[in-house]
Coordinates of C-alpha atoms and ligand atoms in Angstrom, one line a residue:
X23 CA -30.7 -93.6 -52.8
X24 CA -29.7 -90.1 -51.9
X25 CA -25.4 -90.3 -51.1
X26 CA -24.3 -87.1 -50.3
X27 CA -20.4 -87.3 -50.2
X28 CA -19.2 -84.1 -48.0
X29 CA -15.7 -82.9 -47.6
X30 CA -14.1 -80.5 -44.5
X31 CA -10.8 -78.6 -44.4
X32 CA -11.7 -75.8 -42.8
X33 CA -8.4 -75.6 -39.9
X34 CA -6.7 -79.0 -39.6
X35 CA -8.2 -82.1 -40.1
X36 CA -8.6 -83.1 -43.6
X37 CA -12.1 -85.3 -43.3
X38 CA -14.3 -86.7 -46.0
X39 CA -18.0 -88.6 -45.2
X40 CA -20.8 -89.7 -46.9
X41 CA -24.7 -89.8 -45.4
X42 CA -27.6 -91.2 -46.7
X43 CA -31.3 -89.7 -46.8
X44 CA -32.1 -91.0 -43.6
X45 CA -29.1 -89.0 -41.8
X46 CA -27.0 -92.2 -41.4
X47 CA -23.8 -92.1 -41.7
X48 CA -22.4 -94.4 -44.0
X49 CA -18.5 -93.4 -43.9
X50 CA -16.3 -91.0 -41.8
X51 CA -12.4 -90.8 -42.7
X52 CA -10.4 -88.2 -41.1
X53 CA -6.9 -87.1 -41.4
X54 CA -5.7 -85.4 -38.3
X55 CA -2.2 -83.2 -38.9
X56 CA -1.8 -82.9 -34.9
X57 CA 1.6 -84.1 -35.2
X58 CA 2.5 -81.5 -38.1
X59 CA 1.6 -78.7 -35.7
X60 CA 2.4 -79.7 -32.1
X61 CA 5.7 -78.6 -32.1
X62 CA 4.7 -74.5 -32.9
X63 CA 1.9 -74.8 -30.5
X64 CA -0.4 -73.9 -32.8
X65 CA -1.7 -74.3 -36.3
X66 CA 0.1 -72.9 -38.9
X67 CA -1.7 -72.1 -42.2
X68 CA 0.9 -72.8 -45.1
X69 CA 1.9 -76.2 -43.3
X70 CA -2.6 -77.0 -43.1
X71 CA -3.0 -76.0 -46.5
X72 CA -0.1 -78.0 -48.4
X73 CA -0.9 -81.3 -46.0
X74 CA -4.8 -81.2 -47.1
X75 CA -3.8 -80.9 -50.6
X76 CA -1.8 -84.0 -50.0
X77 CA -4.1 -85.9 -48.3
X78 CA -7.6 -84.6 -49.8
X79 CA -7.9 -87.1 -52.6
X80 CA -7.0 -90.1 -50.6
X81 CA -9.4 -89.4 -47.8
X82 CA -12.4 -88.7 -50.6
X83 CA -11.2 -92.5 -51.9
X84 CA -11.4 -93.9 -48.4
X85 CA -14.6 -92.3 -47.4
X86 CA -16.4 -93.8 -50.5
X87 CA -15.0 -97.3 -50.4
X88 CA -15.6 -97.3 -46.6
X89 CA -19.3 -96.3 -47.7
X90 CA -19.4 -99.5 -49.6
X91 CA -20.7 -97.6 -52.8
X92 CA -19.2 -97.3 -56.1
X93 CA -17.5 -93.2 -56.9
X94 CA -21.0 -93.4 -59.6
X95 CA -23.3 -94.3 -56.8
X96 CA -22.6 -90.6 -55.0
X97 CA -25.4 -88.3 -55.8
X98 CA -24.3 -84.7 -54.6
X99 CA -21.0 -83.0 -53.0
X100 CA -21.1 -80.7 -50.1
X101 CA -18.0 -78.8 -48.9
X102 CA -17.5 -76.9 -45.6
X103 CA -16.4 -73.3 -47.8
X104 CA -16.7 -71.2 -44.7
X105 CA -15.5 -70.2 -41.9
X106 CA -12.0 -71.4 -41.4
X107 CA -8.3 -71.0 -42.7
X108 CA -8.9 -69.4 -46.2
X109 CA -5.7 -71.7 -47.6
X110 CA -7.2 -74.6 -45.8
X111 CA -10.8 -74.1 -47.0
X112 CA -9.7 -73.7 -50.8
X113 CA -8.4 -77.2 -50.7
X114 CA -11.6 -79.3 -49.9
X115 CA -13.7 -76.8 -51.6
X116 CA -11.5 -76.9 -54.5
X117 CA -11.7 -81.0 -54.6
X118 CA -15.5 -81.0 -54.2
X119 CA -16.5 -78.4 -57.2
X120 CA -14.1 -80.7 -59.1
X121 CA -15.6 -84.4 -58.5
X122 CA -19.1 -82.1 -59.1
X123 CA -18.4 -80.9 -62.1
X124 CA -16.4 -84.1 -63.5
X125 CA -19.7 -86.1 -62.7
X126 CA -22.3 -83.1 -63.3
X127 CA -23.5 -83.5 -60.1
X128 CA -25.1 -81.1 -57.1
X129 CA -22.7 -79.0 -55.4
X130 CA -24.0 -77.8 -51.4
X131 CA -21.6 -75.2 -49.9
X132 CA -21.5 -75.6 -46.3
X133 CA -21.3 -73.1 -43.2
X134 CA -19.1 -74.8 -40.6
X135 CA -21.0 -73.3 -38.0
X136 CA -24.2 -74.6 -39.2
X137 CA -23.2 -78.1 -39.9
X138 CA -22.0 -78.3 -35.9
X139 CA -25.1 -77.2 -34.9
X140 CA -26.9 -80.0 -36.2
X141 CA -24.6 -82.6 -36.2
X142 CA -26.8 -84.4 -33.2
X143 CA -29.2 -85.5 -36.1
X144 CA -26.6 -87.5 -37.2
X145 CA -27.3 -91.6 -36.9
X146 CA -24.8 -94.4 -37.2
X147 CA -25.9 -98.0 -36.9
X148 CA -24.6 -97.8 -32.9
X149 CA -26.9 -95.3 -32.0
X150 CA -30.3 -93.7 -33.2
X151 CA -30.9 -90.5 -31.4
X152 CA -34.7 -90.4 -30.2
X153 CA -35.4 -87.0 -32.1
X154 CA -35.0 -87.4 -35.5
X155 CA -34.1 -90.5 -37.7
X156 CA -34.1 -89.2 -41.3
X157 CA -33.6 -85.6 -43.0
X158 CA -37.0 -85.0 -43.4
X159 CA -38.3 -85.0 -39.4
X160 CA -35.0 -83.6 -39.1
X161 CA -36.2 -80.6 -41.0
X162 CA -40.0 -80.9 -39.8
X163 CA -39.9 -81.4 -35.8
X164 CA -38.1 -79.8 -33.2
X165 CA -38.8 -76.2 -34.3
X166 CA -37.9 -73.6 -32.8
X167 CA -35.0 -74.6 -31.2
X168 CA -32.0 -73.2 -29.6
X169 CA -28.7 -73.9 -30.9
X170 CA -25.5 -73.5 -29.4
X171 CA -22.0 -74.4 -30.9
X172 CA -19.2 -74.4 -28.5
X173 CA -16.2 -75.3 -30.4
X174 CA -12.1 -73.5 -30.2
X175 CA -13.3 -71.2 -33.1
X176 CA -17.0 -70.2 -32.1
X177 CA -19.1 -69.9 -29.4
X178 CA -22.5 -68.6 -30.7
X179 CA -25.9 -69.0 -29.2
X180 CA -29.0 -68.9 -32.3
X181 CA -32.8 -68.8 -32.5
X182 CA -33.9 -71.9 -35.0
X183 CA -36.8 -71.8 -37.2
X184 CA -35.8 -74.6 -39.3
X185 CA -31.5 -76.2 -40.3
X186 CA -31.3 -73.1 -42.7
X187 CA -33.2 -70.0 -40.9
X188 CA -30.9 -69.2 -37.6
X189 CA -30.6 -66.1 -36.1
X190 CA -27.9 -65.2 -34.0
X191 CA -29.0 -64.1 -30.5
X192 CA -25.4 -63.9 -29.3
X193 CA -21.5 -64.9 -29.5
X194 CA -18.0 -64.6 -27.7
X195 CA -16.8 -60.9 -27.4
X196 CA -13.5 -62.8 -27.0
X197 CA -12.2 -66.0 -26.7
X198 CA -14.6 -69.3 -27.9
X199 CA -15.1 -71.7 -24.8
X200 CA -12.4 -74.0 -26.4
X201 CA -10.1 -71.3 -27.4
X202 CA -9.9 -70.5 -23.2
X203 CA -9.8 -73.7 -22.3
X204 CA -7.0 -74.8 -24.5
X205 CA -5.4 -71.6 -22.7
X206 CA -6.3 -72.3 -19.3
X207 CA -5.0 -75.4 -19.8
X208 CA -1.6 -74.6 -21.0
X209 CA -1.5 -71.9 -17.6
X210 CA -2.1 -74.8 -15.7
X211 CA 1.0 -76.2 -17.6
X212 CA -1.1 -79.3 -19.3
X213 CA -0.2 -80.4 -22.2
X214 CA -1.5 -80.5 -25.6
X215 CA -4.5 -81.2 -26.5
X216 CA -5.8 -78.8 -23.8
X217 CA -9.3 -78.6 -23.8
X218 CA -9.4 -82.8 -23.3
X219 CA -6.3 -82.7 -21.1
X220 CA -8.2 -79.8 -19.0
X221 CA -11.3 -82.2 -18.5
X222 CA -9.0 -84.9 -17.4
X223 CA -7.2 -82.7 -14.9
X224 CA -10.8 -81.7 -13.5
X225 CA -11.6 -85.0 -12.7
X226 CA -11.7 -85.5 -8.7
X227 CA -10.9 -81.6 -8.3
X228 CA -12.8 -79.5 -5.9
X229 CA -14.8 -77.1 -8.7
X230 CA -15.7 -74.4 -5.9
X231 CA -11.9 -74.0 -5.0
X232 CA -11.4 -70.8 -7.0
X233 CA -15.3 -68.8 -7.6
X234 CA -15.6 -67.5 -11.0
X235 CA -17.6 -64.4 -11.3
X236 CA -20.6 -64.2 -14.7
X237 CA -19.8 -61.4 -17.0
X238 CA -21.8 -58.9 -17.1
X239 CA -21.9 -57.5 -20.8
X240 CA -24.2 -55.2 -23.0
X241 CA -25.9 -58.0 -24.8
X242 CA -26.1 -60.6 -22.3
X243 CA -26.5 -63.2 -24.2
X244 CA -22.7 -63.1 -25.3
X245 CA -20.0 -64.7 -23.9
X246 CA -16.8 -63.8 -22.4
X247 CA -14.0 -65.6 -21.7
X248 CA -11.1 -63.5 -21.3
X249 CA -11.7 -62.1 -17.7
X250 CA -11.8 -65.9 -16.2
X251 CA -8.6 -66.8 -18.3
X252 CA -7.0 -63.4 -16.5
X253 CA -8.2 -64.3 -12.7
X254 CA -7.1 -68.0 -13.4
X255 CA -3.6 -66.8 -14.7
X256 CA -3.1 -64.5 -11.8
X257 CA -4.5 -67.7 -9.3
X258 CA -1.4 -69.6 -10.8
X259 CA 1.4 -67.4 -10.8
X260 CA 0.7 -64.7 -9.1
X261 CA -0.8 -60.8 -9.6
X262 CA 2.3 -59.7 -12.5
X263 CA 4.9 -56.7 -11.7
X264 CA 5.1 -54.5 -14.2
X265 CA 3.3 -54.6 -17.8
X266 CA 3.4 -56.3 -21.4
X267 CA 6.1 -58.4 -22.2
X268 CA 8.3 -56.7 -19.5
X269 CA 5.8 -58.3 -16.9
X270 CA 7.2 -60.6 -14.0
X271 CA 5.5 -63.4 -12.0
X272 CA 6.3 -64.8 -9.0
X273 CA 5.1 -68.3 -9.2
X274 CA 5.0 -70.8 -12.1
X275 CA 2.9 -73.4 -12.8
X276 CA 5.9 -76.0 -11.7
X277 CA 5.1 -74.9 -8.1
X278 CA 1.6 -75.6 -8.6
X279 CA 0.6 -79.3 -6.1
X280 CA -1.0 -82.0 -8.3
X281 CA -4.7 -81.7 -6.0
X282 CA -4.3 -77.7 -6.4
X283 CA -4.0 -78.3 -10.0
X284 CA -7.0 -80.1 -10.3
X285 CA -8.8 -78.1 -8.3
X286 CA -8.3 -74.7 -10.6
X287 CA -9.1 -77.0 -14.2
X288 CA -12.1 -78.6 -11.9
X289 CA -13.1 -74.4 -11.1
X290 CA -12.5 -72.8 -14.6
X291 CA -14.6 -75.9 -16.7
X292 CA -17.2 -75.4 -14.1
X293 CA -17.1 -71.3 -14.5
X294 CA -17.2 -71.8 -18.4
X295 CA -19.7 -74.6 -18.2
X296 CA -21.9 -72.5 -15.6
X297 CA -21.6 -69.4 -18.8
X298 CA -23.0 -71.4 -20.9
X299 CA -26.5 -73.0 -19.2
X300 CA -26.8 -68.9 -17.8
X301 CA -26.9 -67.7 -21.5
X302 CA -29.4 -70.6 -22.3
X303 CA -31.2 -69.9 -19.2
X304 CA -31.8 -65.9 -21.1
X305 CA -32.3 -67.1 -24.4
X306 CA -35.3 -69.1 -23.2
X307 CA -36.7 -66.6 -20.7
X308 CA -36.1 -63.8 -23.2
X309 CA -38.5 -65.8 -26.3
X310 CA -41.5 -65.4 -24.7
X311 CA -40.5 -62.1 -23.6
X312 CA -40.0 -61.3 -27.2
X313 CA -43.5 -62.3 -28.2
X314 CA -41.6 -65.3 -29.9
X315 CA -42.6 -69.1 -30.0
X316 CA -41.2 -71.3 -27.1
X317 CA -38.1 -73.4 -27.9
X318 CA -38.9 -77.0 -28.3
X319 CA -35.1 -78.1 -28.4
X320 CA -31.6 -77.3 -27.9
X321 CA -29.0 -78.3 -30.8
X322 CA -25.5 -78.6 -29.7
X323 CA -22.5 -79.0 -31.4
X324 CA -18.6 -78.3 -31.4
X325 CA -15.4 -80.0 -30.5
X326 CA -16.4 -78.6 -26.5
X327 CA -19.6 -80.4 -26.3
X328 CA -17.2 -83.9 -26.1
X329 CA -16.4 -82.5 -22.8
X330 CA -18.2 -84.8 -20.3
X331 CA -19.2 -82.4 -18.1
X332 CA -20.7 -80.1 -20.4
X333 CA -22.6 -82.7 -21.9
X334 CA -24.3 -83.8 -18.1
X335 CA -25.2 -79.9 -17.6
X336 CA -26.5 -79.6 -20.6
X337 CA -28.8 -83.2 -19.7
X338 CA -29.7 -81.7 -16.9
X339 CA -30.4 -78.1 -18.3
X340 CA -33.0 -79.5 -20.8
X341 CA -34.5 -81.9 -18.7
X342 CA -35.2 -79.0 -16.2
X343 CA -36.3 -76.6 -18.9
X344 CA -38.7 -79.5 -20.6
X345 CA -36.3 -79.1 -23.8
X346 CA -35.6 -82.1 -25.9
X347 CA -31.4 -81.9 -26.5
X348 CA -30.3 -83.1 -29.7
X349 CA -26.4 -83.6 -29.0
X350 CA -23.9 -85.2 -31.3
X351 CA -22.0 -88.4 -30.4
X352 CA -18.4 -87.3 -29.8
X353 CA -16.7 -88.0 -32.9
X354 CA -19.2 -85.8 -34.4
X355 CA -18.8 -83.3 -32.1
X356 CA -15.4 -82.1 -33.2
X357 CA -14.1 -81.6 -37.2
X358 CA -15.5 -84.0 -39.4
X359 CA -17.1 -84.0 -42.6
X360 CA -20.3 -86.2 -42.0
X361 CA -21.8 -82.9 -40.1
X362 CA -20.9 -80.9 -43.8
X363 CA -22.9 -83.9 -45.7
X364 CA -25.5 -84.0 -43.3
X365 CA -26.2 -80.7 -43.5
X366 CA -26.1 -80.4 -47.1
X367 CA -28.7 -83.4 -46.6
X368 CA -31.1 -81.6 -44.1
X369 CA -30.9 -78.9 -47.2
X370 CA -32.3 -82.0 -49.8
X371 CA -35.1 -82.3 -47.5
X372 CA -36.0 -78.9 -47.6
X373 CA -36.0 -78.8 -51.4
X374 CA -32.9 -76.8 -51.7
X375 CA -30.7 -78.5 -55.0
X376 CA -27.6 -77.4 -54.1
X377 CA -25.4 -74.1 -54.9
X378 CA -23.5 -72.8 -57.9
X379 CA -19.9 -73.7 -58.7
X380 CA -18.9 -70.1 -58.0
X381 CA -19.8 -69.9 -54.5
X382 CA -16.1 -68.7 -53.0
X383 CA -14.9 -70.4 -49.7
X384 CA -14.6 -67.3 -46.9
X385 CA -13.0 -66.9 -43.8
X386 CA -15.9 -65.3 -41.7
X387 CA -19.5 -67.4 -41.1
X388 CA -22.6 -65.8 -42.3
X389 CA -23.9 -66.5 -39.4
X390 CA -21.8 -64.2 -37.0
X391 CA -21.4 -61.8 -40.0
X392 CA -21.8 -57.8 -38.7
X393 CA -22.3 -56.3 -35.2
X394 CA -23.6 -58.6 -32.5
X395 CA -27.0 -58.3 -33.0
X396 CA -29.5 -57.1 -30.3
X397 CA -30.9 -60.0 -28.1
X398 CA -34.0 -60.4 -30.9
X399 CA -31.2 -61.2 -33.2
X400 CA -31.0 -59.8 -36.5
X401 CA -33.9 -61.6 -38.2
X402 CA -33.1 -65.3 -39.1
X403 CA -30.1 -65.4 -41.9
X404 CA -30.5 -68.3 -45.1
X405 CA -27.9 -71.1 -44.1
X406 CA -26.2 -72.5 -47.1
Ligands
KG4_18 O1 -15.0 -78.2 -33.3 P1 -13.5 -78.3 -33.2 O2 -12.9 -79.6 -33.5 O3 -12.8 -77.2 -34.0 C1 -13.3 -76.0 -34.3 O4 -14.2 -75.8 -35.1 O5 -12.9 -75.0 -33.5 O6 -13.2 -77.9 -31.6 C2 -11.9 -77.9 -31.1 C3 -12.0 -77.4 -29.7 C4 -10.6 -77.3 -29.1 O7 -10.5 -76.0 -28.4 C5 -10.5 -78.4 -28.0 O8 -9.7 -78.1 -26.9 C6 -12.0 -78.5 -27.6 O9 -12.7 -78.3 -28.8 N1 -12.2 -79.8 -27.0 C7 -12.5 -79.9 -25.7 C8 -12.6 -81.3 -25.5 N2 -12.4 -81.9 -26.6 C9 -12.1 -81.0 -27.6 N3 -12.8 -79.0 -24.7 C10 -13.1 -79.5 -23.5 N4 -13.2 -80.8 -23.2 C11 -13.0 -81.7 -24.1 N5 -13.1 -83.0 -23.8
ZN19 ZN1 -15.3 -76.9 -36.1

């Protein structure tokens, strides 16, 4: 039996896993440093790095005993080596060439971005999604396929041929979804986390109090955040006097009622969720346009697409569009490392036995690597 053991540090959670053959997930330990960083408001890159090099090795421990296998019964090693917090990255990629080489065993290096994408193959005992059940009609059916990650790093839209050939059709010019809606939510003076916080906020709000308009960009089929983060900010406290760090508001988010409040998170998830289904809406229009093959599914992934709302619309989208939606339970959705050895899994299945030992770990994603393609993409790109 096939135990891929997969390992993630790309930010801050420190997260080992191990998945079978048949996509199940046999273990998922993860070491959140929320606390470490909540008081700067934001992660900070020396503090990630030293706490996954503390906590790497007892996580791998847990997620194998959890898995109920002996450290002799894992088969292969997959590591998340890009994108994310170089310092950060280095640490699980670091442990991962080491338990492969100690047990001369397959090493898979990871993209992040690809393992969110199709972490909705992903089975526990709990729950069996409909589409696929192991890695190999995980690799065989479903294709093409949109994929979208939504997650505070990325937002990327791709064309799928198969878990390694995507091709990016478009991506944020700005912020990722999450990325804004962590902000929004600290303008609406939430706390942290945001983006759950935000959702919260939005429940029982009217979400056509403040209209959002779509952006209107070169390649359509990107995103942009930053212009609803600006007419939000300006909803809150006010159109600024003067400029930069010498600008004044009149209002703060203090003076903001509790039903006001709810109403503006309730508008800007809606405006951001409404983005979203428009760029699908293109992609899909635009692959027959482009003399390409219909999409058959829609693979979502990212810590956003926990977000309940975004999860109904995109129900609703792919019931509409005749699209099967392969969508990750929610603890998959954000940082974990079951998603890095399921990937590396759905790789297996496609005959691919793993990477060299010098593979580096890298900030940047192949897969947004370069210019923003044109709306055909840039031809699909190998996923490692
Ligand atoms: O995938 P993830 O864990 O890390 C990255 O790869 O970026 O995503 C984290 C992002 C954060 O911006 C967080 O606010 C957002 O996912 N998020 C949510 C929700 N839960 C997490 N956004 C909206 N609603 C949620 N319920
Ligand atoms: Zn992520």
């Amino acid at each position: 039996m096939s135990h891929i053991l997969g390992i993630e540090s790309s930010c801050d959670e420190t997260a080992a896993a191990v998945v079978d053959a048949s996509l199940h997930v046999r273990s998922n330990v993860v070491a959140s440093q929320y606390d470490l960083h909540a008081e700067y408001g934001g992660v900070v890159p020396e503090i990630a790095s030293r706490a996954h090099l503390e906590r790497v090795l007892p996580v791998i421990r847990k997620a194998i005993e959890e898995a109920g296998i002996g450290m002799h019964e894992v088969t292969a090693v997959a590591a998340g080596v890009r994108p994310g917090l170089i310092g950060s990255l280095l640490v699980g990629t670091s442990a991962a060439k080491g338990f492969a080489w100690a047990r001369m065993l397959p090493f898979y290096a990871v993209d992040h971005v690809a393992a969110h994408m199709f972490a909705g193959l992903l089975r526990t005992d709990a729950a069996v999604p409909a589409a696929c059940g192991n890695a190999a009609s995980g690799v065989a059916s479903g294709y093409p396929a949109l994929g979208l990650v939504v997650s505070g790093g990325h937002t990327s839209l791709f064309r799928i041929e198969n878990p390694v050939a995507c091709a990016l059709l478009g991506r944020t010019i700005d912020d990722a979804v999450g990325e804004a809606m962590d902000k929004a939510a600290s303008m609406l003076g939430l706390g942290h986390p945001g983006g759950p916080n935000l959702e919260r906020c939005a429940q029982g709000g009217d979400a056509g109090a403040l209209r959002f308009a779509t952006p209107q960009l070169p390649n359509m089929l990107d995103f942009s955040l930053s212009g609803l983060k600006t007419k939000l900010l300006y909803e809150v406290r006010g159109v600024p006097q003067g400029r930069g760090a010498q600008a004044t508001f009149a209002r703060t988010s203090a003076d903001l009622s509790e039903s006001r409040r709810s109403d503006l998170a309730a508008s800007f998830q809606k405006a951001a969720i409404a983005q979203v289904l428009d760029r699908l809406s293109r992609a899909l229009d635009a692959a027959p346009a482009d003399g390409a093959a219909r999409p058959q599914s829609l693979f979502v992934g990212g810590g956003v697409v926990s977000n309940a709302s975004l999860r109904a619309a995109l129900a609703a989208w792919c019931a509409s569009h005749g699209i099967a939606l392969v969508v990750p339970e929610r603890r998959f959705c954000v940082d974990n490392a079951a998603m890095i050895a399921g990937h590396a899994q759905l790789r297996r299945a496609l005959g691919d036995a793993g990477d060299d030992l010098s593979v580096p770990a890298e900030p940047v994603s192949l897969l947004a690597r370069g210019a923003a393609p044109s709306r055909r993409g840039d031809g699909p790109k190998r996923v490692q």
